XYZ file of C-alpha atoms in Angstrom:
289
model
C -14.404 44.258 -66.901
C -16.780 42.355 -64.188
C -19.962 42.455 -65.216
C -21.838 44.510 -62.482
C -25.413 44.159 -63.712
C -28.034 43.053 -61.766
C -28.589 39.080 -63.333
C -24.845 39.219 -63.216
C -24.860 39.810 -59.543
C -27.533 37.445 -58.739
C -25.756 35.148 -60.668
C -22.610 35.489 -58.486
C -24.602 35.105 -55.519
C -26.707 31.654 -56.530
C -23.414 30.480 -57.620
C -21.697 31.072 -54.325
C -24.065 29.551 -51.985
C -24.399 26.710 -54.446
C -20.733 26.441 -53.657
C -21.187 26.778 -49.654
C -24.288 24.048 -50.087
C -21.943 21.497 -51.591
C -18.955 22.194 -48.965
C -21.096 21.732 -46.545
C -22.099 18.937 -47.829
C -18.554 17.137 -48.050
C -17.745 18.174 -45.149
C -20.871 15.781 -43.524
C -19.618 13.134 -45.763
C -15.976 13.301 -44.655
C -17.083 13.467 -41.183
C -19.070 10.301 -41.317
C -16.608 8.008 -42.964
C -14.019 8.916 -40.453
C -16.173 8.028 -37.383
C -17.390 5.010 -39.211
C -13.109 4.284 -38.884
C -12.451 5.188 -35.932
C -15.152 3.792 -34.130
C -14.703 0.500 -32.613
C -18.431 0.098 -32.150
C -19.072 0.425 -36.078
C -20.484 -2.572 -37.693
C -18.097 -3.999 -39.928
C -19.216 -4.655 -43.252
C -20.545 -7.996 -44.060
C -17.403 -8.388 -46.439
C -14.889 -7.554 -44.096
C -13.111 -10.222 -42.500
C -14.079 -10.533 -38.555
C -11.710 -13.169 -36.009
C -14.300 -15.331 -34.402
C -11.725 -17.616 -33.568
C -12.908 -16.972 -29.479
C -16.239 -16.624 -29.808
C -16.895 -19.842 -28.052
C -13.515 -19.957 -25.522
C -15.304 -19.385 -21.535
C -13.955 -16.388 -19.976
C -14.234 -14.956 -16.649
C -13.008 -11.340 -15.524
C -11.078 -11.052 -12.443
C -14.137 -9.654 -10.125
C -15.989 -13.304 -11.098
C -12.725 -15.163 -10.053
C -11.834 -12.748 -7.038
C -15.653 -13.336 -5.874
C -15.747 -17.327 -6.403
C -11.996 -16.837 -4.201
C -13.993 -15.207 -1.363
C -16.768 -18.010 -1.496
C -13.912 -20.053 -1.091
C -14.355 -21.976 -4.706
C -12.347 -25.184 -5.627
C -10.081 -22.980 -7.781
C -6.652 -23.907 -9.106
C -4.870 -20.457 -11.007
C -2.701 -21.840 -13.666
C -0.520 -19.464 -15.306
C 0.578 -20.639 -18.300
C 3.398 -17.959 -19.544
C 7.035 -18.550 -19.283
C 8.702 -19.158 -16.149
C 10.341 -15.769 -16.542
C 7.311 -14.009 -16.554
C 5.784 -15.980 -13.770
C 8.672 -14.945 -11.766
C 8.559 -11.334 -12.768
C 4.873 -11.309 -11.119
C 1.926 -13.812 -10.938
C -1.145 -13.720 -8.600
C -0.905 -15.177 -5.256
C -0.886 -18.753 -5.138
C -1.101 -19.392 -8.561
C 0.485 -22.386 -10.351
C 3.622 -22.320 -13.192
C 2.835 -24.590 -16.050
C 4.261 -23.007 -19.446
C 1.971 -24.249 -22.872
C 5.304 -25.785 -23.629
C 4.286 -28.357 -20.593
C 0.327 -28.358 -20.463
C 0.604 -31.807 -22.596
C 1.674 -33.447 -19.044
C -0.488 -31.596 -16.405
C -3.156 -33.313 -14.531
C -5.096 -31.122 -12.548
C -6.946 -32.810 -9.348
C -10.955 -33.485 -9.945
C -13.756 -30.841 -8.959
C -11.619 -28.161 -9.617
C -12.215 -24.916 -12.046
C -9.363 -24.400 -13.952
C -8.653 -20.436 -14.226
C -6.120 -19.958 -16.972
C -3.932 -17.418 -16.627
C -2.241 -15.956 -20.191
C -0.076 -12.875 -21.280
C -1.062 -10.112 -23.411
C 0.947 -11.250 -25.909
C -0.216 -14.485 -26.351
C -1.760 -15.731 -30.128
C -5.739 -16.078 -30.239
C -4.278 -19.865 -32.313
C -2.837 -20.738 -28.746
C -5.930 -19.950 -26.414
C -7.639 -21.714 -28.882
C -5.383 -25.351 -29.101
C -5.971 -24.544 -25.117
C -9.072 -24.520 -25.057
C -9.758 -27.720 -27.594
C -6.861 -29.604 -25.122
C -9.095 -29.039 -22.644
C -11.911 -29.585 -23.645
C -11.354 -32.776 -25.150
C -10.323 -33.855 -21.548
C -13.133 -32.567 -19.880
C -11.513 -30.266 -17.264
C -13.817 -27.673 -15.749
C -11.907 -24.335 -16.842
C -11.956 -20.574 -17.869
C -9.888 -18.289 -19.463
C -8.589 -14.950 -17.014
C -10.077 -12.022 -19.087
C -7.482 -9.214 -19.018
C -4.773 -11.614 -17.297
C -2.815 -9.417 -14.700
C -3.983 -5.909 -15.541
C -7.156 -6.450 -15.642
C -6.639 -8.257 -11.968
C -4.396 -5.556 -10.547
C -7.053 -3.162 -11.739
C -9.461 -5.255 -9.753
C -7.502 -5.028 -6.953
C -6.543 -8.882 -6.596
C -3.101 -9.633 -5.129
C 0.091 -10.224 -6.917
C 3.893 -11.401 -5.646
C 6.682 -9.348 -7.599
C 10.449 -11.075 -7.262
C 11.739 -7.726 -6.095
C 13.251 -5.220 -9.028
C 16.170 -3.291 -7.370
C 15.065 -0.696 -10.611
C 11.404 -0.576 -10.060
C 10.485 2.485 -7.961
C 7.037 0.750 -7.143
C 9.287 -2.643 -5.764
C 11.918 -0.199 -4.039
C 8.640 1.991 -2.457
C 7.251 -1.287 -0.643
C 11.085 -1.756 1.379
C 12.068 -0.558 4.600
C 15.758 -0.745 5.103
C 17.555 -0.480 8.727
C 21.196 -0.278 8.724
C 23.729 -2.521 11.226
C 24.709 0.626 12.969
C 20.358 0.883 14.026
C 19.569 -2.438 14.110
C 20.386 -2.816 18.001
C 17.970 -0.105 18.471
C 15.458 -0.483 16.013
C 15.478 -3.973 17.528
C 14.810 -2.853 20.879
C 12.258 -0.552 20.008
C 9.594 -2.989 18.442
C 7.353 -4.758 18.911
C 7.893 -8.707 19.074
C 10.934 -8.572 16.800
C 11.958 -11.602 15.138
C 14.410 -11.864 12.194
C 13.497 -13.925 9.559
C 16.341 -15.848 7.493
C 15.284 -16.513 3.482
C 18.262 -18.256 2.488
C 18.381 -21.965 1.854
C 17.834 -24.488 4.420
C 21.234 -25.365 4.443
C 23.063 -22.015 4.299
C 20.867 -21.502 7.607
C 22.201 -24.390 9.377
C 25.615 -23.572 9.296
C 24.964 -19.993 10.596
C 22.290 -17.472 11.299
C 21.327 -14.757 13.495
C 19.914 -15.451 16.896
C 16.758 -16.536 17.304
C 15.941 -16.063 13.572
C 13.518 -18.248 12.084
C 14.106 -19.802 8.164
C 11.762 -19.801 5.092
C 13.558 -19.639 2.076
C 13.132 -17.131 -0.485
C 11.545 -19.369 -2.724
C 9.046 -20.648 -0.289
C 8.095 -17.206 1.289
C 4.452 -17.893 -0.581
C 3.395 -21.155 -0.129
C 4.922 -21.294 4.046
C 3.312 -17.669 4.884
C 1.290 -19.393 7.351
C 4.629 -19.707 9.364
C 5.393 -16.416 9.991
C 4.328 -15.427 13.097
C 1.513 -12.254 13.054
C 1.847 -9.435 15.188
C 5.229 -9.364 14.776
C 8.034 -7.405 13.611
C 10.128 -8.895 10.764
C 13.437 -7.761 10.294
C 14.889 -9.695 6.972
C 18.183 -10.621 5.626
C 19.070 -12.804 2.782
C 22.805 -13.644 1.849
C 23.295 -10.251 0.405
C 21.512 -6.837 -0.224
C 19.748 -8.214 -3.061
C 18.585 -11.004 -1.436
C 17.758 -9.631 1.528
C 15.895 -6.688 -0.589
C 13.815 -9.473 -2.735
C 12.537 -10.978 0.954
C 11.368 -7.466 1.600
C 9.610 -6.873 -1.105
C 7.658 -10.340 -1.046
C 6.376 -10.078 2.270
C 4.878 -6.835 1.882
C 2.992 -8.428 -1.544
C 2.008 -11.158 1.171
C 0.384 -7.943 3.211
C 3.244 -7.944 6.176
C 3.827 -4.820 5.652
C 6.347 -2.687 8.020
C 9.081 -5.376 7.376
C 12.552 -4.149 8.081
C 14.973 -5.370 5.734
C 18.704 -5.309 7.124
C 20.696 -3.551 4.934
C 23.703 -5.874 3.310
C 22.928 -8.735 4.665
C 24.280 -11.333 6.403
C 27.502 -10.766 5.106
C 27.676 -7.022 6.833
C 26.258 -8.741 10.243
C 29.625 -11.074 10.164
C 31.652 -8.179 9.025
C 30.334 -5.965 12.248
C 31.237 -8.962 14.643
C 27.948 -9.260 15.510
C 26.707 -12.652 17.189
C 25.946 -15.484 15.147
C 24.269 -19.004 16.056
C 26.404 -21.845 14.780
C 26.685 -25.472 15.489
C 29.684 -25.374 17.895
C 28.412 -21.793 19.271
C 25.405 -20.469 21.305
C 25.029 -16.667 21.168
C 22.854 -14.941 23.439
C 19.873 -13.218 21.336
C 19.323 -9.478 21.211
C 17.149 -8.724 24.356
C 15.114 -5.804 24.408
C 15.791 -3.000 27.242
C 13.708 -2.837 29.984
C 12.309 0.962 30.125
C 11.285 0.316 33.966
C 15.045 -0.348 35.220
């Protein structure tokens, strides 16, 4: 039977909290060790291997660059991922040259190099960047955070226009052929705007259109008239839908985007300007007749 004597009981009890001292005890320990893991602010230990592979590559967040921007800085943004990513999305007036090509770029003189990389890029690759560079002299600095970091900054970026992307589709306006006559009409120094190539536009196009090409919608912004309304069309839906979506990344927003293209404008009848024909342009109604 239990002993139920006095010492016996005190025993019990010194034995107990003895118990409940050490618990608490490993419980502390526990505790600390897995804060001392999980904290990325933790020292590591002095025999714990640390990268310091970066420490001295020159970086610059995207508030520095999109400040030296507004001071109007001899900057040149080179963006150094694959084409295909470039293409995907790349800040405004930013320059393509993949690693696989740095070798042969020459950048002009005076200017501060602001290197543009992916997330996914190897610390060994900033780093033969940075000792190309610096072995000929160029000015430069790496873009800390690359795009998300700049999108979080609020600095502008040109998407090529995802027909799956809700956030492309969101920025589009379309206006079927059976409302263009009166969406036409109804605004405000409408002009259609023609991305297909050059020479596609020469041999037809709607009236009075003007013609940047899809792949020159960045660099020849300058050439679309402000204060007007855009109504876009490419070859097809897709193009037509890509247009859209680049013009509103180039802020012109409210861009109408005519729904299949040039191909359902010839397929309506409607008037076309072509080398042997002149076509009388839409013409707004006049509200006071």
């Amino acid at each position: 039977m239990l002993d139920q004597s006095p010492s016996a009981y005190r025993g019990r009890i010194v034995l107990i909290g003895l118990l409940f001292v050490f618990g608490i005890i490993i419980w502390y320990i526990g505790r600390a060790w897995l804060q001392k893991n999980d904290d990325p602010a933790t020292p590591v230990d002095a025999t714990e291997t640390v990268d310091t592979s970066l420490a001295n590559v020159r970086f610059l967040t995207a508030k520095e660059v999109l400040a030296r921007i507004s001071r109007q800085e001899n900057l040149i943004l080179l963006d150094v991922r694959t084409r295909n990513e470039f293409d995907v999305e790349h800040i405004v007036d930013s320059l393509s040259v993949p690693v696989t090509t740095l070798a042969t770029y020459s950048p002009p003189a005076g200017a501060l190099l602001i290197i543009i990389t992916g997330p996914d890029i190897p610390n060994q690759t900033i780093k033969g960047i940075d000792t190309l560079f610096k072995e000929r002299q160029y000015t430069f600095a790496f873009l800390q955070g690359g795009l998300t970091e700049w999108n979080e900054a609020g600095g502008s970026t040109i998407s090529t226009g995802d027909p799956e992307s809700l956030l492309d589709y969101s920025k589009v306006i379309f206006v079927n052929l059976d409302e263009i006559e009166v969406a036409f009409n109804a605004a405000v120094n409408p002009r259609f705007l023609d991305v297909r190539s050059k020479e596609l536009f020469e041999k037809e196009h709607l009236p009075e259109a003007i013609n940047i090409p899809l792949n020159e919608l960045e660099k020849r912004r300058s050439e679309i008239p402000r204060g007007t309304s855009l109504f876009v069309y490419g070859a097809n839906d897709y193009e037509s839908y890509q247009g859209g979506v680049r013009l509103f990344d180039l802020n012109f927003f409210g861009t109408r985007v005519i729904k299949d293209g040039l191909i359902g404008w010839k397929e309506k009848g409607l008037p076309l300007i072509t080398p042997e024909t002149k076509n009388v342009p839409p013409q707004k109604k006049d509200d006071s007749q």
